[in-house]
Coordinates of C-alpha atoms and ligand atoms in Angstrom, one line a residue:
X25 CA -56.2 29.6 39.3
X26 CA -59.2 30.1 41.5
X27 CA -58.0 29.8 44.7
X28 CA -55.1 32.2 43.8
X29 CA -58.2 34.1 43.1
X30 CA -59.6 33.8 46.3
X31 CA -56.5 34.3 48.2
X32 CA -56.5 37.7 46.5
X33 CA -58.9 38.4 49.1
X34 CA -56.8 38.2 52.2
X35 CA -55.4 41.0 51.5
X36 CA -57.9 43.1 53.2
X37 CA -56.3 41.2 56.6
X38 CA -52.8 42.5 55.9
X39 CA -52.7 46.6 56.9
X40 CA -49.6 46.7 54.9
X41 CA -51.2 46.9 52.4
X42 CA -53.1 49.2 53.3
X43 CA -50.6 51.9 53.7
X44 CA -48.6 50.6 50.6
X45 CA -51.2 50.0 48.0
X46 CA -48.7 49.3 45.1
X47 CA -46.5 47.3 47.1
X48 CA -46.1 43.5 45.6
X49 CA -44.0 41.9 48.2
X50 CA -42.2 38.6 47.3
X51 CA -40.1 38.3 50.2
X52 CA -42.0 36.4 52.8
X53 CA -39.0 33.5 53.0
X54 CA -37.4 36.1 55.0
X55 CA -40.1 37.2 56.9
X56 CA -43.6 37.0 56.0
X57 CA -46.4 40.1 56.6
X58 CA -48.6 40.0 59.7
X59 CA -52.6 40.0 59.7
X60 CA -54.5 42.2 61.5
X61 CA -55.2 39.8 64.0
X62 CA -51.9 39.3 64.8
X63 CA -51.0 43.1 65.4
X64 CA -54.2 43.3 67.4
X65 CA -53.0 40.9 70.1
X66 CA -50.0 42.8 70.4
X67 CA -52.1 45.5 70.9
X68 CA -54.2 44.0 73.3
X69 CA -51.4 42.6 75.0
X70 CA -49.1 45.9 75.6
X71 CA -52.2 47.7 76.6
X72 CA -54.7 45.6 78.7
X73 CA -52.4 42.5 80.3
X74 CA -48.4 43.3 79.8
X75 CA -47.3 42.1 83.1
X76 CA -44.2 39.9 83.6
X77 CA -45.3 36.0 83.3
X78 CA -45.2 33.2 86.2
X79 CA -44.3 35.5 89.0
X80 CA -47.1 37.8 89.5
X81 CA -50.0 36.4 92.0
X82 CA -52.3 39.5 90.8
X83 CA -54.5 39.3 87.7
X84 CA -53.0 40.5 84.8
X85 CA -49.9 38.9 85.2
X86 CA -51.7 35.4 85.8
X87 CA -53.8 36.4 82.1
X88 CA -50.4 37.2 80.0
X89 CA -49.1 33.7 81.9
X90 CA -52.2 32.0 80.8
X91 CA -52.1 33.3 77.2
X92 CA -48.4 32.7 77.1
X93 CA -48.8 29.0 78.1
X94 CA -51.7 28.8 75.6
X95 CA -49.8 29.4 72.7
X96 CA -47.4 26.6 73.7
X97 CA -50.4 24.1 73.3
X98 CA -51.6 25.8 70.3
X99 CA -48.3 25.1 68.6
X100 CA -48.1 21.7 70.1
X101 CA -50.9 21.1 68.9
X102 CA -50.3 22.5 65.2
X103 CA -47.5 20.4 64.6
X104 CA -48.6 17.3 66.6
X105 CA -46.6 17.1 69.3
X106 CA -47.1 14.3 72.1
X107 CA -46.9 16.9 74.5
X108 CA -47.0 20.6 75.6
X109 CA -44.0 20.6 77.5
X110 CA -41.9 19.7 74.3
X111 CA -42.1 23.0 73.0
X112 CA -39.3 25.7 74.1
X113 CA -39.9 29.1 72.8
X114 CA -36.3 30.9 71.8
X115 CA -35.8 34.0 69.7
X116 CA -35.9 31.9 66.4
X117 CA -34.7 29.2 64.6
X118 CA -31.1 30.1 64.8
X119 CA -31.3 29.8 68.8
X120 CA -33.0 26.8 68.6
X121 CA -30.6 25.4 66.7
X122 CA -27.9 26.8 68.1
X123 CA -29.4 25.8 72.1
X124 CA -29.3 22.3 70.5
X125 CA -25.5 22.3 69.2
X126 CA -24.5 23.8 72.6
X127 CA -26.9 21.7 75.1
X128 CA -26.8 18.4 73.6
X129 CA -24.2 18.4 70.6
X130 CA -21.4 19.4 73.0
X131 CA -22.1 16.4 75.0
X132 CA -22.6 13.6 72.7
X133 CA -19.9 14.4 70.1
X134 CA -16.2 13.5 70.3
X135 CA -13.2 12.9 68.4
X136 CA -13.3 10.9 65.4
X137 CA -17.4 11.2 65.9
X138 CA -19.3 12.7 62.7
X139 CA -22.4 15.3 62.1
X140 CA -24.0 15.4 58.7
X141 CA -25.8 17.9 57.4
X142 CA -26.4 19.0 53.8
X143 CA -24.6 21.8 50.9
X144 CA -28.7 23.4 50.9
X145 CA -28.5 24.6 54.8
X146 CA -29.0 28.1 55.7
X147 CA -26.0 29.1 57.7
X148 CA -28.0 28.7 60.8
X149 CA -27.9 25.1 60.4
X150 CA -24.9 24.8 58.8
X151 CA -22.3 27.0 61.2
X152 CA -22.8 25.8 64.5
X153 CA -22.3 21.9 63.6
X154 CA -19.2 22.9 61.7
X155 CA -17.7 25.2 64.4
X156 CA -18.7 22.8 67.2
X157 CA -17.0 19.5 64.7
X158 CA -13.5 21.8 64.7
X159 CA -13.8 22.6 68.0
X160 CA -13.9 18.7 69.3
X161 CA -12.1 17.3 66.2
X162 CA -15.3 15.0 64.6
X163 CA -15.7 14.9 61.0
X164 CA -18.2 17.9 59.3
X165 CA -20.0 15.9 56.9
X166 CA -22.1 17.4 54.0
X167 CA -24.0 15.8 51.7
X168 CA -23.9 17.7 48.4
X169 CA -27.1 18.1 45.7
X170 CA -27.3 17.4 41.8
X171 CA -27.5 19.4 39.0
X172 CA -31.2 19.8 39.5
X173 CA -31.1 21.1 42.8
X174 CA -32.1 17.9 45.0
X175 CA -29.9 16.5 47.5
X176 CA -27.5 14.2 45.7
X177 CA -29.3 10.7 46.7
X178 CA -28.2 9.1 43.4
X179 CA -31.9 9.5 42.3
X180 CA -33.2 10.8 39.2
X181 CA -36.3 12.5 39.7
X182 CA -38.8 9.8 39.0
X183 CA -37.3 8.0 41.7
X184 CA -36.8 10.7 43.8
X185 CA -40.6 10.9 43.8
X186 CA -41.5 7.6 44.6
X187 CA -38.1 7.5 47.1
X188 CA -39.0 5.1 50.3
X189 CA -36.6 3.9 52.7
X190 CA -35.3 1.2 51.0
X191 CA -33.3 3.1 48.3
X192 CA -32.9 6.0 50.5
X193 CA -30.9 3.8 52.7
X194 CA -28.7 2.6 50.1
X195 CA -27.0 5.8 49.4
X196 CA -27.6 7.1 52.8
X197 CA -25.7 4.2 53.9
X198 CA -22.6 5.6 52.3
X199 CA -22.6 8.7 54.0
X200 CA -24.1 8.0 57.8
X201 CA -22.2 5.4 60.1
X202 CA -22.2 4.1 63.0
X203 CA -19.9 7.4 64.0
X204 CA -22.8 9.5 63.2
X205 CA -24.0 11.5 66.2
X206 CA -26.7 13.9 64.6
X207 CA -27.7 14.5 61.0
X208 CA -29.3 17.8 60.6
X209 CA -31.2 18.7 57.3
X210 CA -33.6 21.5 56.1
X211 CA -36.9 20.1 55.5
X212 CA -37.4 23.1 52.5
X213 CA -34.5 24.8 50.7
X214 CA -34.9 28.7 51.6
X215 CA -32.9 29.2 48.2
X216 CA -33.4 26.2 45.8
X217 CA -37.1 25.8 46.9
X218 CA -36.3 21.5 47.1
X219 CA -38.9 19.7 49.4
X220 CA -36.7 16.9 50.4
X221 CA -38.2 13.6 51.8
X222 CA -37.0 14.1 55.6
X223 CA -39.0 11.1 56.3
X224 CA -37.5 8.6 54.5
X225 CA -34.4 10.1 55.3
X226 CA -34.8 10.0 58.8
X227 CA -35.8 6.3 58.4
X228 CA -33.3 5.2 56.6
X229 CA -30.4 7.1 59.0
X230 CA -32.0 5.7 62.6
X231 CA -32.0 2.0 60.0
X232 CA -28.3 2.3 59.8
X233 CA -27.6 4.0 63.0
X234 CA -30.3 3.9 65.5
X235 CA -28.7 6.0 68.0
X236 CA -28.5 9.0 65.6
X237 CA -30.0 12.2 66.5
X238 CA -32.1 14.1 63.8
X239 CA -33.1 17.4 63.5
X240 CA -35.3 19.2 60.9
X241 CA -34.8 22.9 60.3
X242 CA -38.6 23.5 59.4
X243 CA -38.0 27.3 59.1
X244 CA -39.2 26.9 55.8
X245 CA -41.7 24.3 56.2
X246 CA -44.0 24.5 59.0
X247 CA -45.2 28.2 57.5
X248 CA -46.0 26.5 53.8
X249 CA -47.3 22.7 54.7
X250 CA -48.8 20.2 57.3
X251 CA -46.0 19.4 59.6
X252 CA -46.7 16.4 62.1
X253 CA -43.4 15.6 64.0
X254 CA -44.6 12.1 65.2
X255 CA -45.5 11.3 61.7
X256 CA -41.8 12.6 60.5
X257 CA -40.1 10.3 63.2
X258 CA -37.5 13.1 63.7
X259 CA -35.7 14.1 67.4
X260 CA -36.1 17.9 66.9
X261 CA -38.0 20.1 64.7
X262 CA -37.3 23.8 64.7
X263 CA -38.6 27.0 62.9
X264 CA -39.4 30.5 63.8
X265 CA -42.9 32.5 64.6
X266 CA -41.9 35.5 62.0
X267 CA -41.9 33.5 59.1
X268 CA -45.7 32.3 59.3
X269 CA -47.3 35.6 59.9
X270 CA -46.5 36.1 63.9
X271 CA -44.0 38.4 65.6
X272 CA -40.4 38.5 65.3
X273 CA -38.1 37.4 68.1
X274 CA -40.4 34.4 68.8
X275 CA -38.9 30.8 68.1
X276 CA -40.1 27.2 68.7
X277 CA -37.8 24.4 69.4
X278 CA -39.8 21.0 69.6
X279 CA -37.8 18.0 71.2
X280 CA -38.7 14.6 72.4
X281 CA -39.6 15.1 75.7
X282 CA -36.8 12.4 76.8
X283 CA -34.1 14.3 75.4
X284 CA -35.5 17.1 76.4
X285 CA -34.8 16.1 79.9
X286 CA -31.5 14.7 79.6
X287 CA -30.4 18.1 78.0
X288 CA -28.3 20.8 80.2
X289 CA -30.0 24.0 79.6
X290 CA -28.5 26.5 77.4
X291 CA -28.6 29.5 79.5
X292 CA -29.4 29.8 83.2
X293 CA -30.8 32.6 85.2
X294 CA -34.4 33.9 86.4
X295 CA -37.8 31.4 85.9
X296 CA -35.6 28.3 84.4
X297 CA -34.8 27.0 87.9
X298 CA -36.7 25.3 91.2
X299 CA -34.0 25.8 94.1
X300 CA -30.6 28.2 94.3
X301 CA -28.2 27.0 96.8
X302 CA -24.8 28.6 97.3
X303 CA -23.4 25.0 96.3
X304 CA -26.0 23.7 93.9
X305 CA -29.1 24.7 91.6
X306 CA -32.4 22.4 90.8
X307 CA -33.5 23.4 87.7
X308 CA -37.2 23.3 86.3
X309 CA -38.5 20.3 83.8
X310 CA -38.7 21.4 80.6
X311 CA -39.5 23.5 78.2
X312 CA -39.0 25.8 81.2
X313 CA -35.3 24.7 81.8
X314 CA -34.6 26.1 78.3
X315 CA -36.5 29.8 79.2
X316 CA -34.3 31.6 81.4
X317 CA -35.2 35.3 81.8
X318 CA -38.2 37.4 80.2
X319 CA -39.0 36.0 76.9
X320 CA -40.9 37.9 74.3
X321 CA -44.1 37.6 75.7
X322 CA -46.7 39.8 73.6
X323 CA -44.5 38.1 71.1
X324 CA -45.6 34.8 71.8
X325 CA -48.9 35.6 72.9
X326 CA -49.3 36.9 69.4
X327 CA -47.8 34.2 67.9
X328 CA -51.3 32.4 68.1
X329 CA -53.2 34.3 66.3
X330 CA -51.2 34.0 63.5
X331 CA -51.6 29.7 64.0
X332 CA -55.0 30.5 64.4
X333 CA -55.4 32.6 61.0
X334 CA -53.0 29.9 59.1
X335 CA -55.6 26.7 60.6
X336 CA -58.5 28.6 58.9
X337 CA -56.9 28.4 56.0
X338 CA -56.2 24.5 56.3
X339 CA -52.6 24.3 55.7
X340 CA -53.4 22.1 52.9
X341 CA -55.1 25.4 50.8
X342 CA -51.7 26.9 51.8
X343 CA -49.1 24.5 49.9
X344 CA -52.0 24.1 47.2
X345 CA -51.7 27.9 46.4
X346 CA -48.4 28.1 46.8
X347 CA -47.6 25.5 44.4
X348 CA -49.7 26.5 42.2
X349 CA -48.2 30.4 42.3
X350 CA -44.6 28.5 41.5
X351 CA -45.7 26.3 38.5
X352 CA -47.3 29.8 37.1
X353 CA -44.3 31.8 37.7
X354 CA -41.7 29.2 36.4
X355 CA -43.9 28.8 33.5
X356 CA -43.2 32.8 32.6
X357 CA -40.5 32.8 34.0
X358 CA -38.7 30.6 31.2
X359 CA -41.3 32.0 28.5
X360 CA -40.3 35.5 29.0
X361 CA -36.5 35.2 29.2
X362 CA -35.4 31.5 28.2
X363 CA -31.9 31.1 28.7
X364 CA -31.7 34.2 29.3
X365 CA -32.9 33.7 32.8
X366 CA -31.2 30.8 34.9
X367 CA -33.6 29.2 37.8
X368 CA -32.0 27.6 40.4
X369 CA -33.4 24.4 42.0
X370 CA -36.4 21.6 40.9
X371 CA -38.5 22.4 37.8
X372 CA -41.3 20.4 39.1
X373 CA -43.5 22.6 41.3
X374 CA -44.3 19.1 43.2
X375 CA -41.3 19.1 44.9
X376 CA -40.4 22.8 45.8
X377 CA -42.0 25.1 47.8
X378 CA -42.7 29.1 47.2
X379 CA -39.2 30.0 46.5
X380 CA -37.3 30.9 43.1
X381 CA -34.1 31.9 43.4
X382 CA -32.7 33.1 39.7
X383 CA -30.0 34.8 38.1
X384 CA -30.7 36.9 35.0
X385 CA -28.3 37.2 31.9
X386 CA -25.0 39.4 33.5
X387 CA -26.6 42.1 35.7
X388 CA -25.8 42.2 39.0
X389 CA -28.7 40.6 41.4
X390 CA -28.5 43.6 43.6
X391 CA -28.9 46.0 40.5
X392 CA -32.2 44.0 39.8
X393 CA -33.7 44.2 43.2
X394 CA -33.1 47.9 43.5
X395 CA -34.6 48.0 39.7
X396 CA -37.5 46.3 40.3
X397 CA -37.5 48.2 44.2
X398 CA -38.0 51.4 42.0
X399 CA -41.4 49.7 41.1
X400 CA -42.6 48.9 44.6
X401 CA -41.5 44.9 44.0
X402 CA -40.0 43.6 47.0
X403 CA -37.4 40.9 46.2
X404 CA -33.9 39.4 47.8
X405 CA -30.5 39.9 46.6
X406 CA -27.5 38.1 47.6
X407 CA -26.9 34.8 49.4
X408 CA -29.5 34.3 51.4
X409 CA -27.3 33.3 54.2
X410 CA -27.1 30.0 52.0
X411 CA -22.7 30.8 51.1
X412 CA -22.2 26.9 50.6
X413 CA -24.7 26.5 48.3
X414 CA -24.2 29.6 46.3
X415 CA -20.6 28.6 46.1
X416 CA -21.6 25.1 44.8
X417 CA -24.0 26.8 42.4
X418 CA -21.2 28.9 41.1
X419 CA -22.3 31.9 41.5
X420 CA -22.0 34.7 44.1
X421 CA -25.7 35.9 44.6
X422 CA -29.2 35.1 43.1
X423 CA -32.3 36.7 43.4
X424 CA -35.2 35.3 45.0
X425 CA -38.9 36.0 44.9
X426 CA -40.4 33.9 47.5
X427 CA -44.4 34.0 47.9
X428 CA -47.1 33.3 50.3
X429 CA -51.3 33.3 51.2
X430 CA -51.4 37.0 50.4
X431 CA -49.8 36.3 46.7
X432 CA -51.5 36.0 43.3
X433 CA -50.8 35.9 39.8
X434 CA -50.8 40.2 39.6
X435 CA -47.5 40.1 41.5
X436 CA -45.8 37.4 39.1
X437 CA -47.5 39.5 36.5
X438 CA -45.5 42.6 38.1
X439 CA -42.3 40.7 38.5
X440 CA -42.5 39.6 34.9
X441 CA -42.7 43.2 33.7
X442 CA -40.6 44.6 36.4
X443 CA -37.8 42.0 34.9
X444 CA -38.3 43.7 31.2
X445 CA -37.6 47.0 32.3
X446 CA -34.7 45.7 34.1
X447 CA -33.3 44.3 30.6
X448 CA -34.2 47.9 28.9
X449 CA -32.4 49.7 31.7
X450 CA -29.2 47.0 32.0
X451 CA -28.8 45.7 28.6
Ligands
PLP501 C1 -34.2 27.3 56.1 C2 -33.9 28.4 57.1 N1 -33.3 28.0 58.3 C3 -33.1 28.9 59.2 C4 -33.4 30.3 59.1 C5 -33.1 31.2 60.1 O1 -34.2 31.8 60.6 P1 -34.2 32.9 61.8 O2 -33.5 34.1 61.1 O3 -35.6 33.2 62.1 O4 -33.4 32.4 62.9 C6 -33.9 30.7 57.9 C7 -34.2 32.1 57.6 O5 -34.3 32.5 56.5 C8 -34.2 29.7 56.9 O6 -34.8 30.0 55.7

């Protein structure tokens, strides 16, 4: 475990842990902890530069603009994008999804059309395709998993491993058609943990139907692994700055430039236009058709440092860690309580990410958070905004303890023990 080792030492970069010494926090799939540098360019921002972006001819307001546009090609950049301009900054991944269901998904999908997604979606990629299929009367398609918590590609995990597009595209065939308009799938389950193989599913969907439109919720991902949206083949990518140590309210949608263009905006106002005429507007090219009004711009600003702290890393040290901090904790995890304990999603740590969702013998999973709460453990309760899948899973709630760089094997340690007292105090 020596990196885990050495990752001990961030630490020291996170202040919150600074004013909460004992705190173990395993919580970061719903919003990871920010390092000093991140909090500092906040700083800097509110009090040297904070001047509204793009329509100030004075100084400061031409540094926040060039700061603000410079995060756009720093995150270009980090998940290889062609192009600057195909990244729109939103509030997070729910807008971005949701600007894509409104902008484009309203005008491509009609009656008798389908959208397929998956049972493992977060409601924020699950609820807007289903409300926007009942509203125009196309068919809500979701492809369910297996008992093992991987999408249910008729692969046992072996195969599943080695999956390419050829086998992919045999099942997949069943389920996309020619009547597919967009299949939209989360690139890492935020409750099971699965890593599923976008790429060969993407391959194997624009096989049967090239038309298709894909999109890869990567809320999940682009925090924990390399990400390279060329490399994916996918249409849009989406995921949010909070999650991967930057600010809240700051997310990125990347698009192919093309569509991009063809798109309506999703909201219209201030900065997002060229000309207002009584009769008619021109609006801008994006990604500044998609930015009407003031975004969050310390926000974004911010959001770079956080790239920048993640890219010294190497995001390949990142999902190394993390997979490593999951193949220890399931390890304990099934020592300590056996049967007793039930965790949800893959058993190999190969093909999940930093997220173990559990339920333990009868007690209740909000009983155990606020248990192991009492010992300064921060964990999730509930259904992670994941209903379908918990449903599925047959069961109402789970707990999760999700992990990240600032992680070791002391706060698995402190779970582990956390969990005993919870069986003294429940049993
Ligand atoms: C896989 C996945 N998609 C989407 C979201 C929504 O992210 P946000 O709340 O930042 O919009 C989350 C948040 O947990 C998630 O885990």
């Amino acid at each position: 475990m020596t990196s885990c080792y050495k990752m001990n030492k961030l630490k020291k970069d996170f202040p919150i842990f600074n004013n909460n010494p004992k705190l173990t926090y395993l919580d970061s799939t719903a919003t990871s902890l920010k390092p000093k540098s991140v909090i500092d360019k906040l700083v800097e921002y509110y009090s040297q530069y904070s001047a509204n972006i793009f329509r100030g001819v004075y100084k400061i307001s031409e540094k926040a603009t060039e700061e603000y546009e410079e995060t756009r090609k720093i995150v270009a950049d980090f998940i290889n994008a062609r192009k600057d301009a195909e990244i729109v900054f939103t509030r997070n991944t729910t807008e971005s999804l949701n600007l894509i269901a409104y902008s484009l998904g309203r005008e491509i999908v009609d009656k008798d059309d389908e959208i397929v997604t998956t049972i493992m979606e977060h409601h924020s990629n699950f609820v807007p395709w289903q409300v926007l299929c009942l509203e125009v009367g196309a068919s809500f398609k979701v492809i369910d998993i297996n008992d093992k918590g991987y999408l249910d590609l008729e692969l046992d995990d072996i195969k599943y491993k080695k999956s390419n597009i050829k086998n992919t595209y045999q099942i997949l065939k069943k389920i996309v058609t020619e009547k597919t308009k967009i299949l939209t799938l989360t690139y890492i389950s935020n409750v099971l943990g699965t890593i599923n193989p976008v790429k060969e599913i993407i391959a194997a969907a624009k096989k049967i139907n090239p038309k298709i439109i894909t999109i890869i919720d990567a809320a999940q991902a682009v925090p924990h692994l390399k990400v390279d949206v060329q490399d994916l083949g996918c249409d849009f990518l989406v995921f949010s700055s909070h999650k991967m140590l930057g600010p809240t309210g700051v997310g990125v949608l990347w698009g192919k430039e093309n569509l991009l263009k063809e798109m309506f905006p999703f909201m219209y106002g201030g900065e997002m236009i060229n000309e207002v005429y009584i009769d008619r507007t021109i609006f801008k090219d994006p990604p500044h058709k998609f930015e009407a009004g003031t975004p969050a711009i310390g926000e974004v600003i911010a959001f770079k440092e956080a790239i920048k702290y993640l890219k010294t890393i190497g995001m390949d040290k990142v999902r190394e860690h993390e997979k490593k901090l999951a193949l220890f904790c399931l390890k304990i995890l099934r020592r300590e309580f056996g049967n007793r304990l039930k965790i949800f999603g893959p058993i190999d740590e190969n093909d999940r990410g930093g997220a173990i969702a559990f339920s333990f013998g009868k007690y209740h999973p909000h009983d155990i958070a606020s248990i192991l709460d009492e010992e300064k453990i921060a964990v999730r309760a509930g259904h992670h905004c994941a209903m379908p899948l918990h449903n599925r899973l047959g069961v109402n709630a789970t707990v999760r303890a999700s992990f990240y760089i600032y992680n070791d094997e002391n706060d698995i340690e402190r779970l582990i023990k956390g969990l005993k007292k919870v069986e003294k105090i429940l049993a």
